[in-house]
XYZ file of C-alpha atoms in Angstrom:
703
model
C 8.573 -44.795 -25.486
C 8.481 -40.993 -25.416
C 9.224 -39.497 -22.035
C 8.368 -35.978 -20.936
C 11.273 -33.959 -19.637
C 10.837 -33.087 -15.954
C 9.313 -29.664 -15.414
C 11.923 -27.148 -14.334
C 11.009 -24.971 -11.348
C 12.607 -21.636 -10.585
C 12.338 -19.817 -7.275
C 11.489 -16.162 -6.767
C 9.375 -13.710 -4.778
C 6.243 -11.851 -5.769
C 7.361 -8.269 -6.478
C 4.020 -6.528 -6.067
C 2.774 -4.070 -3.465
C 1.130 -6.654 -1.220
C 2.159 -7.366 2.381
C 2.401 -11.120 1.740
C 5.502 -10.970 -0.530
C 4.882 -14.622 -1.395
C 7.747 -17.017 -2.004
C 7.149 -18.426 -5.481
C 7.825 -21.598 -7.438
C 7.727 -20.785 -11.145
C 7.290 -23.288 -13.963
C 10.055 -22.619 -16.514
C 9.044 -23.738 -19.994
C 12.077 -22.389 -21.810
C 14.793 -19.733 -21.634
C 12.218 -16.969 -22.139
C 8.899 -18.533 -21.156
C 7.031 -19.461 -17.965
C 3.976 -21.552 -17.155
C 1.990 -21.438 -13.911
C 3.232 -19.727 -10.773
C 2.751 -21.450 -7.402
C 3.221 -20.469 -3.784
C 6.242 -22.150 -2.234
C 5.055 -24.965 0.042
C 8.236 -25.002 2.088
C 7.931 -21.316 3.040
C 6.140 -21.330 6.381
C 4.189 -18.142 5.707
C 3.336 -18.544 2.012
C 2.499 -22.202 2.782
C 1.875 -23.112 -0.850
C -0.811 -20.478 -1.423
C -0.694 -17.640 -3.944
C -3.422 -15.361 -5.281
C -5.050 -16.282 -8.588
C -3.799 -13.204 -10.422
C -0.154 -14.068 -9.711
C -0.737 -17.758 -10.424
C -1.551 -16.783 -14.015
C 1.401 -14.395 -14.340
C 2.261 -15.898 -17.711
C -0.698 -13.909 -19.067
C 1.092 -10.736 -18.044
C 4.719 -11.483 -18.815
C 3.876 -12.847 -22.279
C 1.150 -10.289 -23.003
C 1.100 -9.155 -26.653
C 0.690 -5.503 -25.598
C 3.933 -5.295 -23.624
C 6.090 -2.318 -24.457
C 9.103 -3.510 -26.449
C 10.680 -0.387 -27.983
C 11.605 3.061 -26.678
C 9.066 5.593 -27.905
C 9.306 9.358 -28.391
C 6.190 11.486 -28.627
C 5.448 12.559 -32.214
C 2.123 14.333 -31.713
C 0.538 16.559 -29.106
C 0.643 15.488 -25.454
C -1.723 12.644 -24.753
C -2.588 12.151 -28.435
C -0.901 8.748 -28.562
C 1.263 9.340 -31.626
C 4.778 7.918 -31.213
C 7.922 7.163 -33.141
C 10.263 4.340 -32.249
C 13.785 5.182 -31.146
C 16.948 3.403 -30.090
C 17.753 3.173 -26.419
C 20.756 5.422 -26.969
C 18.726 8.156 -28.669
C 15.928 8.004 -26.093
C 18.289 8.225 -23.120
C 20.282 10.989 -24.783
C 17.063 12.985 -25.156
C 16.081 12.431 -21.514
C 19.480 13.589 -20.281
C 19.397 16.583 -22.607
C 15.980 17.646 -21.326
C 16.973 17.167 -17.680
C 20.102 19.277 -18.162
C 18.107 21.985 -19.932
C 15.510 22.074 -17.169
C 18.232 22.328 -14.537
C 19.903 25.164 -16.449
C 16.628 27.120 -16.399
C 15.422 26.553 -12.842
C 18.108 24.732 -10.864
C 18.345 21.071 -9.955
C 15.149 21.011 -7.857
C 13.034 21.439 -10.996
C 13.657 17.752 -11.781
C 11.515 15.338 -9.755
C 12.248 11.597 -10.012
C 8.955 9.914 -9.090
C 8.449 6.252 -8.205
C 6.668 3.885 -5.899
C 5.912 0.205 -5.387
C 5.192 -1.266 -8.822
C 8.081 -3.471 -7.815
C 9.061 -3.941 -4.185
C 12.536 -5.117 -5.149
C 15.123 -3.050 -3.325
C 17.501 -2.662 -6.274
C 15.030 -1.969 -9.065
C 12.734 0.185 -6.906
C 15.192 2.261 -4.893
C 18.020 2.944 -7.342
C 16.203 6.041 -8.588
C 16.992 7.619 -5.215
C 20.705 7.315 -5.957
C 20.297 9.406 -9.107
C 18.116 11.893 -7.232
C 20.669 12.476 -4.492
C 23.649 12.572 -6.839
C 22.015 15.278 -8.970
C 20.327 17.163 -6.073
C 16.936 16.734 -7.681
C 13.816 17.388 -5.592
C 13.244 14.900 -2.804
C 10.382 12.431 -2.633
C 8.241 12.105 0.503
C 6.661 8.667 -0.008
C 3.404 9.087 1.870
C 0.657 7.518 -0.223
C 0.337 3.946 1.034
C 1.569 3.400 4.575
C 1.867 6.645 6.467
C -1.548 6.844 8.104
C -1.444 3.209 9.250
C 2.198 3.144 10.298
C 1.903 6.379 12.264
C -1.100 5.108 14.216
C 0.572 1.794 15.044
C 3.853 3.414 16.035
C 2.141 5.933 18.315
C 0.976 3.023 20.457
C 3.650 0.350 20.114
C 6.733 2.489 19.484
C 8.085 0.017 16.912
C 6.922 -1.273 13.549
C 6.682 -4.973 14.358
C 4.358 -7.361 16.102
C 3.443 -10.931 16.942
C 4.528 -13.574 14.436
C 1.717 -13.628 11.844
C 2.023 -17.407 11.646
C 0.682 -17.435 15.222
C -2.767 -16.789 13.786
C -2.897 -20.554 13.290
C -2.515 -20.954 17.080
C -5.247 -18.481 17.981
C -8.689 -19.050 19.455
C -9.995 -15.839 17.913
C -8.610 -14.031 14.855
C -9.802 -10.447 14.350
C -9.175 -9.246 10.790
C -9.716 -5.514 11.008
C -9.825 -3.189 8.018
C -8.332 -5.433 5.351
C -10.071 -7.556 2.727
C -7.498 -10.305 3.128
C -9.109 -12.729 0.664
C -8.466 -10.100 -2.014
C -5.319 -8.317 -0.857
C -3.254 -10.790 1.228
C -4.608 -14.288 0.877
C -2.053 -15.846 3.243
C -3.724 -14.207 6.233
C -6.685 -16.447 5.490
C -4.427 -19.512 5.215
C -3.394 -19.203 8.845
C -6.729 -17.952 10.187
C -8.659 -20.817 8.589
C -6.122 -23.298 9.924
C -6.902 -21.995 13.420
C -10.605 -22.483 12.759
C -10.117 -26.055 11.510
C -7.628 -27.183 14.143
C -8.702 -25.176 17.195
C -12.268 -24.151 16.517
C -11.153 -20.523 16.457
C -13.674 -17.801 15.697
C -12.850 -15.440 12.831
C -14.115 -11.878 13.210
C -13.904 -9.482 10.271
C -14.449 -5.741 10.631
C -14.951 -3.812 7.414
C -17.166 -1.285 5.669
C -19.028 -3.723 3.409
C -19.751 -7.422 3.082
C -16.706 -8.257 0.998
C -15.105 -11.626 0.296
C -13.394 -11.724 3.705
C -16.520 -10.795 5.660
C -18.307 -13.653 3.888
C -15.766 -16.115 5.330
C -16.118 -14.809 8.877
C -17.956 -16.296 11.827
C -18.766 -12.742 12.874
C -18.825 -9.875 10.381
C -19.074 -6.317 11.660
C -19.967 -3.914 8.850
C -19.593 -0.325 9.993
C -19.571 3.106 8.409
C -16.251 4.292 6.908
C -14.013 6.216 9.273
C -15.750 5.061 12.484
C -13.400 2.284 13.617
C -12.112 4.424 16.472
C -15.627 4.645 17.910
C -16.008 0.852 17.798
C -12.635 0.356 19.483
C -13.501 2.822 22.254
C -16.850 1.158 22.963
C -15.159 -2.259 23.114
C -12.616 -0.943 25.626
C -15.433 0.712 27.617
C -17.117 -2.695 27.937
C -13.851 -4.411 28.860
C -13.359 -1.997 31.769
C -17.056 -2.011 32.700
C -17.312 -5.804 32.862
C -13.919 -6.340 34.523
C -12.509 -8.025 31.415
C -9.529 -5.666 31.192
C -6.244 -7.227 32.306
C -5.405 -4.703 34.991
C -2.135 -6.346 36.021
C -0.912 -6.217 32.421
C -2.111 -2.635 32.038
C -0.271 -1.533 35.150
C 2.996 -3.115 34.028
C 2.994 -2.375 30.306
C 0.924 0.757 29.580
C 1.307 4.465 30.253
C -2.011 5.614 31.722
C -4.663 2.909 32.090
C -6.576 4.864 34.743
C -6.716 7.913 32.508
C -7.917 5.740 29.623
C -10.655 4.155 31.746
C -11.895 7.562 32.861
C -11.819 8.853 29.289
C -13.901 5.890 28.070
C -16.704 6.132 30.643
C -19.058 7.871 28.233
C -17.849 5.946 25.128
C -20.717 3.506 25.555
C -21.978 0.941 23.055
C -24.968 3.214 22.471
C -22.650 6.121 21.678
C -20.675 3.961 19.233
C -23.791 2.482 17.643
C -24.980 5.946 16.643
C -21.613 6.657 14.970
C -20.763 3.279 13.426
C -24.222 2.059 12.438
C -23.574 -1.217 14.293
C -26.273 -2.571 16.624
C -25.432 -2.357 20.317
C -25.806 -6.138 20.577
C -23.046 -6.715 18.003
C -20.663 -4.376 19.815
C -21.377 -6.066 23.158
C -20.892 -9.567 21.719
C -17.612 -8.652 20.040
C -16.263 -7.100 23.234
C -17.217 -10.170 25.294
C -15.550 -12.463 22.758
C -12.185 -10.683 22.758
C -12.389 -10.031 26.498
C -12.868 -13.695 27.371
C -10.584 -15.210 24.701
C -6.999 -14.776 25.802
C -5.532 -16.063 22.547
C -7.028 -13.332 20.384
C -4.927 -12.184 17.443
C -5.664 -8.748 15.980
C -4.589 -8.588 12.316
C -4.820 -4.871 11.540
C -4.782 -3.835 7.881
C -4.206 -0.688 5.862
C -7.690 -0.084 4.482
C -9.364 1.275 7.595
C -6.506 3.744 8.049
C -7.016 5.345 4.623
C -9.289 7.972 6.145
C -8.396 11.451 7.332
C -8.681 10.088 10.869
C -6.887 6.884 9.878
C -3.959 7.158 12.268
C -6.402 7.627 15.143
C -8.381 4.570 14.009
C -5.261 2.398 13.887
C -4.094 3.545 17.323
C -7.531 2.925 18.839
C -7.836 -0.584 17.368
C -4.332 -1.464 18.547
C -5.193 -0.208 22.031
C -7.846 -2.933 22.399
C -5.096 -5.587 22.408
C -3.332 -3.735 25.232
C -6.496 -3.552 27.342
C -7.184 -7.297 26.986
C -3.532 -8.176 27.652
C -3.644 -10.731 24.812
C -0.023 -9.904 23.970
C 1.047 -12.305 26.749
C -0.127 -15.441 24.940
C 1.045 -17.423 21.936
C -1.608 -16.929 19.294
C -2.479 -13.590 20.858
C -1.370 -9.999 20.386
C -1.524 -7.857 17.270
C 0.209 -7.482 13.941
C 0.273 -4.887 11.189
C 3.737 -4.939 9.608
C 7.189 -6.322 10.309
C 8.877 -3.598 8.269
C 10.784 -2.484 11.341
C 12.658 -5.767 11.785
C 13.661 -6.552 8.192
C 16.485 -4.063 8.017
C 18.823 -4.325 5.046
C 21.551 -1.745 4.562
C 20.210 0.062 1.483
C 22.253 3.262 1.801
C 24.460 2.326 -1.145
C 21.669 1.490 -3.572
C 19.849 4.679 -2.511
C 22.968 6.848 -2.556
C 22.172 8.071 0.951
C 25.675 9.537 1.390
C 24.982 11.862 -1.521
C 21.811 13.368 -0.058
C 21.857 17.127 0.496
C 19.576 17.953 3.468
C 18.989 21.412 2.038
C 17.147 20.094 -1.018
C 13.367 20.441 -0.812
C 11.054 17.448 -0.612
C 7.719 17.134 -2.390
C 4.792 14.974 -1.243
C 4.157 12.250 -3.791
C 0.496 11.939 -2.729
C 0.060 15.567 -3.805
C 1.403 15.215 -7.338
C -1.703 16.990 -8.689
C -1.131 20.195 -6.716
C 2.631 19.912 -7.361
C 2.237 19.707 -11.136
C -0.337 22.510 -11.209
C 2.075 24.743 -9.290
C 0.099 25.123 -6.068
C 2.390 27.264 -3.864
C 1.779 25.188 -0.735
C 2.801 22.028 -2.621
C 6.065 23.455 -4.039
C 7.463 24.644 -0.678
C 8.917 27.806 -2.110
C 10.925 26.087 -4.824
C 10.729 26.162 -8.611
C 8.035 24.440 -10.664
C 8.618 20.834 -11.623
C 9.560 20.866 -15.317
C 11.152 17.414 -15.759
C 10.273 13.976 -14.383
C 11.480 10.393 -14.527
C 8.712 7.977 -13.479
C 9.297 4.332 -12.563
C 7.094 1.724 -10.854
C 3.931 3.788 -10.591
C 1.008 5.125 -12.575
C -0.005 8.450 -10.977
C -2.371 9.527 -13.764
C -4.528 6.594 -12.668
C -3.818 5.987 -8.959
C -3.040 9.417 -7.482
C -5.718 11.590 -5.845
C -7.355 14.510 -7.649
C -6.849 12.928 -11.033
C -7.982 15.971 -12.990
C -5.188 18.052 -11.493
C -2.690 15.263 -12.189
C -3.677 15.089 -15.851
C -3.733 18.876 -16.175
C -0.195 18.968 -14.827
C 1.131 16.274 -17.154
C -0.332 18.113 -20.145
C 1.686 21.246 -19.415
C 3.839 22.080 -22.428
C 6.726 23.120 -20.178
C 6.858 19.713 -18.423
C 9.061 16.963 -19.889
C 8.187 13.464 -18.678
C 9.979 10.153 -19.187
C 8.048 7.052 -18.106
C 9.753 3.669 -17.784
C 6.963 1.083 -17.975
C 5.831 -2.398 -18.952
C 2.557 -1.346 -20.614
C 1.122 1.830 -22.105
C -0.503 3.011 -18.870
C -2.531 6.184 -18.384
C 0.659 7.911 -17.231
C 2.752 6.618 -20.135
C 0.176 8.003 -22.592
C 0.866 11.491 -21.233
C 4.659 11.196 -21.444
C 7.217 12.586 -23.868
C 9.442 9.498 -23.772
C 8.348 5.962 -22.881
C 10.967 3.302 -22.139
C 10.116 -0.441 -22.028
C 10.772 -2.160 -18.682
C 11.540 -5.743 -17.718
C 9.361 -7.752 -15.338
C 10.474 -9.337 -12.094
C 11.494 -12.729 -13.507
C 13.731 -10.995 -16.053
C 16.150 -9.271 -13.647
C 17.842 -9.827 -10.278
C 16.474 -8.352 -7.071
C 15.794 -8.957 -3.386
C 12.584 -8.399 -1.436
C 11.528 -7.630 2.137
C 8.114 -8.822 3.288
C 5.963 -6.450 5.318
C 3.187 -8.881 6.190
C 5.553 -11.545 7.495
C 9.185 -11.969 8.492
C 11.060 -13.059 5.381
C 13.717 -11.606 3.138
C 13.423 -13.428 -0.193
C 15.728 -13.536 -3.192
C 14.320 -12.904 -6.660
C 16.972 -13.952 -9.202
C 16.578 -13.563 -12.944
C 14.902 -16.749 -14.188
C 14.163 -16.042 -17.872
C 15.418 -13.812 -20.642
C 13.349 -10.710 -21.383
C 12.075 -9.981 -24.881
C 14.432 -7.933 -27.017
C 13.939 -4.321 -25.977
C 12.885 -4.013 -22.307
C 15.611 -3.065 -19.823
C 15.652 -3.093 -15.998
C 15.235 0.030 -13.885
C 18.830 -0.389 -12.759
C 20.039 -0.086 -16.363
C 18.130 3.167 -16.890
C 19.526 4.731 -13.713
C 23.084 3.730 -14.555
C 22.860 4.968 -18.144
C 21.345 8.301 -17.138
C 24.038 8.709 -14.492
C 26.681 8.421 -17.229
C 24.957 11.027 -19.384
C 24.317 13.375 -16.467
C 27.889 13.295 -15.197
C 27.477 11.476 -11.876
C 28.457 7.904 -12.746
C 31.729 8.308 -10.829
C 29.924 8.877 -7.528
C 29.580 6.215 -4.799
C 27.025 3.515 -5.532
C 27.138 3.782 -9.306
C 28.909 1.266 -11.517
C 27.749 -1.760 -9.507
C 25.666 -4.616 -10.848
C 22.351 -5.658 -9.353
C 24.048 -8.641 -7.728
C 26.766 -6.476 -6.216
C 24.114 -4.265 -4.633
C 22.368 -7.365 -3.291
C 25.679 -8.630 -1.880
C 26.154 -5.363 0.011
C 22.675 -5.581 1.530
C 22.945 -9.242 2.484
C 26.420 -8.892 3.953
C 25.212 -5.972 6.080
C 22.860 -8.426 7.853
C 25.319 -11.313 7.971
C 23.273 -13.238 5.416
C 26.068 -14.103 2.997
C 26.084 -13.158 -0.674
C 23.733 -13.514 -3.632
C 25.188 -16.916 -4.494
C 25.174 -18.370 -0.983
C 21.759 -16.916 -0.167
C 20.343 -18.408 -3.353
C 20.700 -21.892 -1.905
C 18.332 -21.172 0.978
C 16.100 -18.792 -1.054
C 14.990 -16.744 1.960
C 15.808 -15.799 5.545
C 13.317 -15.881 8.424
C 14.051 -12.865 10.629
C 11.123 -13.122 13.051
C 12.211 -11.859 16.501
C 11.911 -14.116 19.530
C 8.557 -14.395 21.299
C 9.214 -11.881 24.074
C 10.506 -9.273 21.622
C 7.700 -9.808 19.125
C 5.068 -9.630 21.878
C 6.716 -6.638 23.550
C 7.116 -8.566 26.820
C 10.539 -6.949 27.152
C 8.793 -3.600 26.778
C 7.277 -1.616 23.948
C 9.402 0.483 21.641
C 9.067 3.813 23.449
C 11.901 4.919 25.742
C 9.924 4.010 28.875
C 8.922 0.623 27.473
C 5.222 1.416 27.865
C 2.387 1.138 25.377
C 1.067 4.639 24.874
C -2.642 5.257 25.214
C -1.633 8.937 25.169
C 0.307 9.257 21.914
C 2.716 12.046 21.118
C 1.136 12.814 17.779
C 3.534 15.625 16.862
C 7.198 15.917 17.738
C 7.818 12.342 18.813
C 9.259 9.421 16.910
C 7.430 8.094 13.861
C 8.436 5.682 11.078
C 8.093 8.167 8.194
C 7.994 11.787 9.286
C 8.160 14.515 6.663
C 11.520 16.305 6.326
C 11.817 19.560 8.228
C 11.357 21.680 5.101
C 7.760 20.399 4.902
C 6.811 21.596 8.396
C 6.288 19.854 11.729
C 3.028 18.141 10.718
C 0.170 18.194 8.229
C -3.558 18.758 8.403
C -5.562 19.635 11.542
C -3.092 17.914 13.857
C -4.264 20.091 16.748
C -7.532 18.100 16.699
C -5.893 14.706 17.223
C -7.212 13.259 20.504
C -5.329 12.807 23.758
C -6.626 9.224 24.178
C -8.122 6.735 21.681
C -11.314 8.240 20.303
C -13.503 8.924 17.301
C -12.731 12.275 15.700
C -14.622 13.694 12.727
C -11.663 14.679 10.592
C -13.330 12.737 7.784
C -15.417 14.083 4.922
C -18.729 13.735 6.714
C -21.723 13.291 4.421
C -23.939 16.359 4.133
C -27.111 17.478 2.366
C -25.300 18.104 -0.914
C -23.105 14.988 -0.668
C -25.243 12.452 1.210
C -23.065 9.411 0.471
C -19.649 8.254 1.667
C -17.516 6.629 -1.061
C -14.698 4.131 -0.550
C -12.477 2.966 -3.434
C -11.832 -0.576 -2.231
C -9.515 -3.127 -3.899
C -10.802 -5.469 -6.597
C -9.973 -9.141 -6.337
C -8.334 -9.437 -9.759
C -6.402 -6.152 -9.826
C -3.574 -4.901 -7.635
C -3.757 -1.117 -7.684
C -3.512 -0.482 -11.445
C -1.585 -3.703 -12.158
C -3.295 -6.709 -13.805
C -5.976 -4.430 -15.273
C -4.352 -5.183 -18.635
C -4.658 -8.993 -18.482
C -7.673 -10.579 -20.196
C -8.712 -12.957 -17.404
C -8.575 -10.228 -14.744
C -10.596 -7.864 -16.914
C -13.161 -10.544 -17.700
C -13.586 -11.523 -14.060
C -14.071 -7.914 -12.921
C -16.446 -7.049 -15.770
C -16.716 -3.252 -15.737
C -16.423 -0.320 -13.316
C -19.407 -0.528 -10.974
C -20.816 1.256 -7.951
C -22.093 -0.908 -5.113
C -25.153 0.813 -3.622
C -27.763 -0.353 -1.108
C -31.067 -1.298 -2.841
C -33.075 1.107 -0.669
C -30.749 3.980 -1.546
C -30.956 3.009 -5.204
C -34.748 2.856 -5.092
C -34.953 6.323 -3.554
C -32.884 7.625 -6.483
C -34.795 5.631 -9.134
C -31.675 3.589 -9.895
C -32.005 0.005 -11.092
C -29.536 -2.852 -11.412
C -26.969 -2.055 -14.113
C -28.127 1.511 -14.628
C -25.638 4.226 -15.537
C -25.041 6.492 -12.568
C -23.003 9.624 -12.079
C -21.259 10.215 -8.788
C -19.448 13.422 -7.930
C -18.227 16.030 -5.520
C -16.374 19.330 -5.763
C -13.434 17.573 -7.480
C -15.371 16.155 -10.429
C -17.787 13.513 -11.645
C -17.429 9.895 -12.787
C -19.851 7.564 -14.561
C -20.233 3.928 -13.444
C -22.883 1.213 -13.574
C -24.950 0.492 -10.468
C -24.793 -2.862 -8.693
C -27.487 -3.187 -6.052
C -25.927 -4.715 -2.945
C -27.412 -5.061 0.527
C -24.044 -5.875 2.098
C -23.239 -2.176 2.529
C -24.778 0.276 4.981
C -27.198 2.851 3.688
C -25.442 6.068 2.775
C -22.238 4.212 1.809
C -21.191 3.365 -1.766
C -18.219 1.283 -2.901
C -16.259 1.404 -6.162
C -14.017 -1.657 -6.336
C -10.704 -1.563 -8.146
C -8.611 1.026 -9.903
C -9.750 0.588 -13.470
C -7.781 2.298 -16.247
C -9.212 5.703 -17.006
C -10.094 4.486 -20.494
C -12.382 1.825 -18.996
C -14.706 4.596 -17.805
C -17.263 6.203 -20.057
C -15.688 9.669 -20.076
C -12.089 8.533 -19.830
C -11.813 9.575 -16.187
C -11.311 7.103 -13.347
C -12.431 6.930 -9.748
C -9.537 9.017 -8.407
C -11.120 12.095 -9.911
C -13.130 12.045 -6.657
C -10.380 11.423 -4.068
C -8.683 14.292 -2.268
C -5.005 15.194 -2.238
C -5.017 17.134 1.043
C -2.480 15.698 3.486
C -4.143 14.119 6.549
C -2.899 14.688 10.087
C -0.326 14.231 11.374
C 2.167 13.072 8.712
C 0.253 12.759 5.469
C -0.954 9.935 3.286
C -3.823 9.447 0.875
C -7.334 9.231 2.323
C -8.657 7.389 -0.720
C -11.533 5.740 1.173
C -12.730 9.040 2.657
C -14.923 10.888 0.166
C -18.327 12.491 0.408
C -20.235 12.298 -2.878
C -23.614 12.710 -4.487
C -25.126 9.990 -6.656
C -27.707 10.394 -9.411
C -29.236 8.313 -12.165
C -28.352 9.000 -15.782
C -30.718 8.542 -18.667
């Protein structure tokens, strides 16, 4: 009788820019092939659940369009004409061009540019080691987290919170500003468990009726950028109806009396006019959280991606302080545990080599940087050479037309290390093929939970692709810095250094347990020993400028960005957003698509088929007023440009608001320009970021 060999399972971590950082069980079909990918059942946060796009990762890792050979541009920039090269010849050319650029303008003319295409600490962060060793321009990594983290930190004083697994022990779970079904499915795992086992109510606050709102018991759909107004009205009601925990406020917060006085005219009627929510919905929500002690506020990133995003985050977080829900298991608030998962990464980053006199450039403002805007260059030379890893700025960065214009400069040399021919790779001079996460060793820190997870190499890569670590090490040899501290180590040696710094053993010993759970004890996680500020108090009166923050810009970039003088003394709504006007009567948000993750997975056939085509969600009454029908071609625009999409009539969005889901490749759009043509690259107050959901636009029908 024929017997099937038992299926081999390898263990890893999802490498993508998602707070869940799922622990994975991977079907291994051979030395270079995988089957399905599953969430690890024995990881208490992942709990056996993984998003559909990662479950079918075999479609991506075995995709026929993967880059397999180094390529050197053989035609004009962006033309797409290439010649194959050896790795040695390609790297020699990159080093030659970097040295030539440095000879002309000094070391700051070279700008290594990266982000979170992989969250692995070795493969992502090693580029910093080369940067510091060569004194290349610094990289202020503002685009994703800064608005949200700043707002949270201003209140709590530390980047941590209640154990996210406690959602399963809650009587009310408030999912605020994150489409968790799409972007971090494990939040729903624990929230739905609370509903099934405890009868918990799930409240979702968002700007349209997305997949998460549809699973809620109560869905509050408000106008973009108005979350602070909702939070203030809720706190007004809590004080008005004696639902505020005054004993908790007196012990744990800085100025509850000042807050109460400030909120006296922040009535539900005031908030209704700003948010578009009915007064009755605001009142009911406030009563629910005010009378349910075990309320868990799960605060996301999306609602903070406005120019007033830090204020919105701080205001929403303040509600948990007014109710005093922090005192109870299943209560409190959570945004990120990034502040507790410390691994000593100074060696992999080459922190000892950093010269504090070298200028930093804001990676959210790559368009102005590459088009030589004086305020973006901070008095230094133009950027004339780049190495890009783990990101696709020609597609995902704001002010896309400026980004493309910059990449097409004849005096700019660009090397892109990538897995597919992305929009950015098409504009490069050299393209190097990269491995995927199952083809190299790395280690990962979760943000949305409390785990450090090992990601060992499980399969052999195709012939050709090489890890990020290899590229950094080889360039270091050619650029004369390979003798410096941190170079010459393997991936596993770097992982050993990081693990040993936390007393977690070595790569080999850690591999047995697969992950470490670093959740702080209850009192620490719930700030019952005091919040993170020196006085131990939650701050209703944040020190927006000059105080501590998790990612402040270096001193050469100034004390703060944007109209920071308009940031409010107490939680409030402040119109720093692009308010709709007569010329631009709509507010546009560029929300995540279920089957894409930023620009990743847009190349896989199932994801593309499920998403269909770039569309604009618009309220039927707005569409009717503009003579737009279902599926019609529409043009949307503002002072930055115009983009063509197809209309999808949708009554789950407020009038005057339009939604474009997903970052489609530029080539998927009719004119070859994607949605980030319309997003702004100005740095929001106080410490920058990308306000990608904060755009005023006009909309019109096309013939």
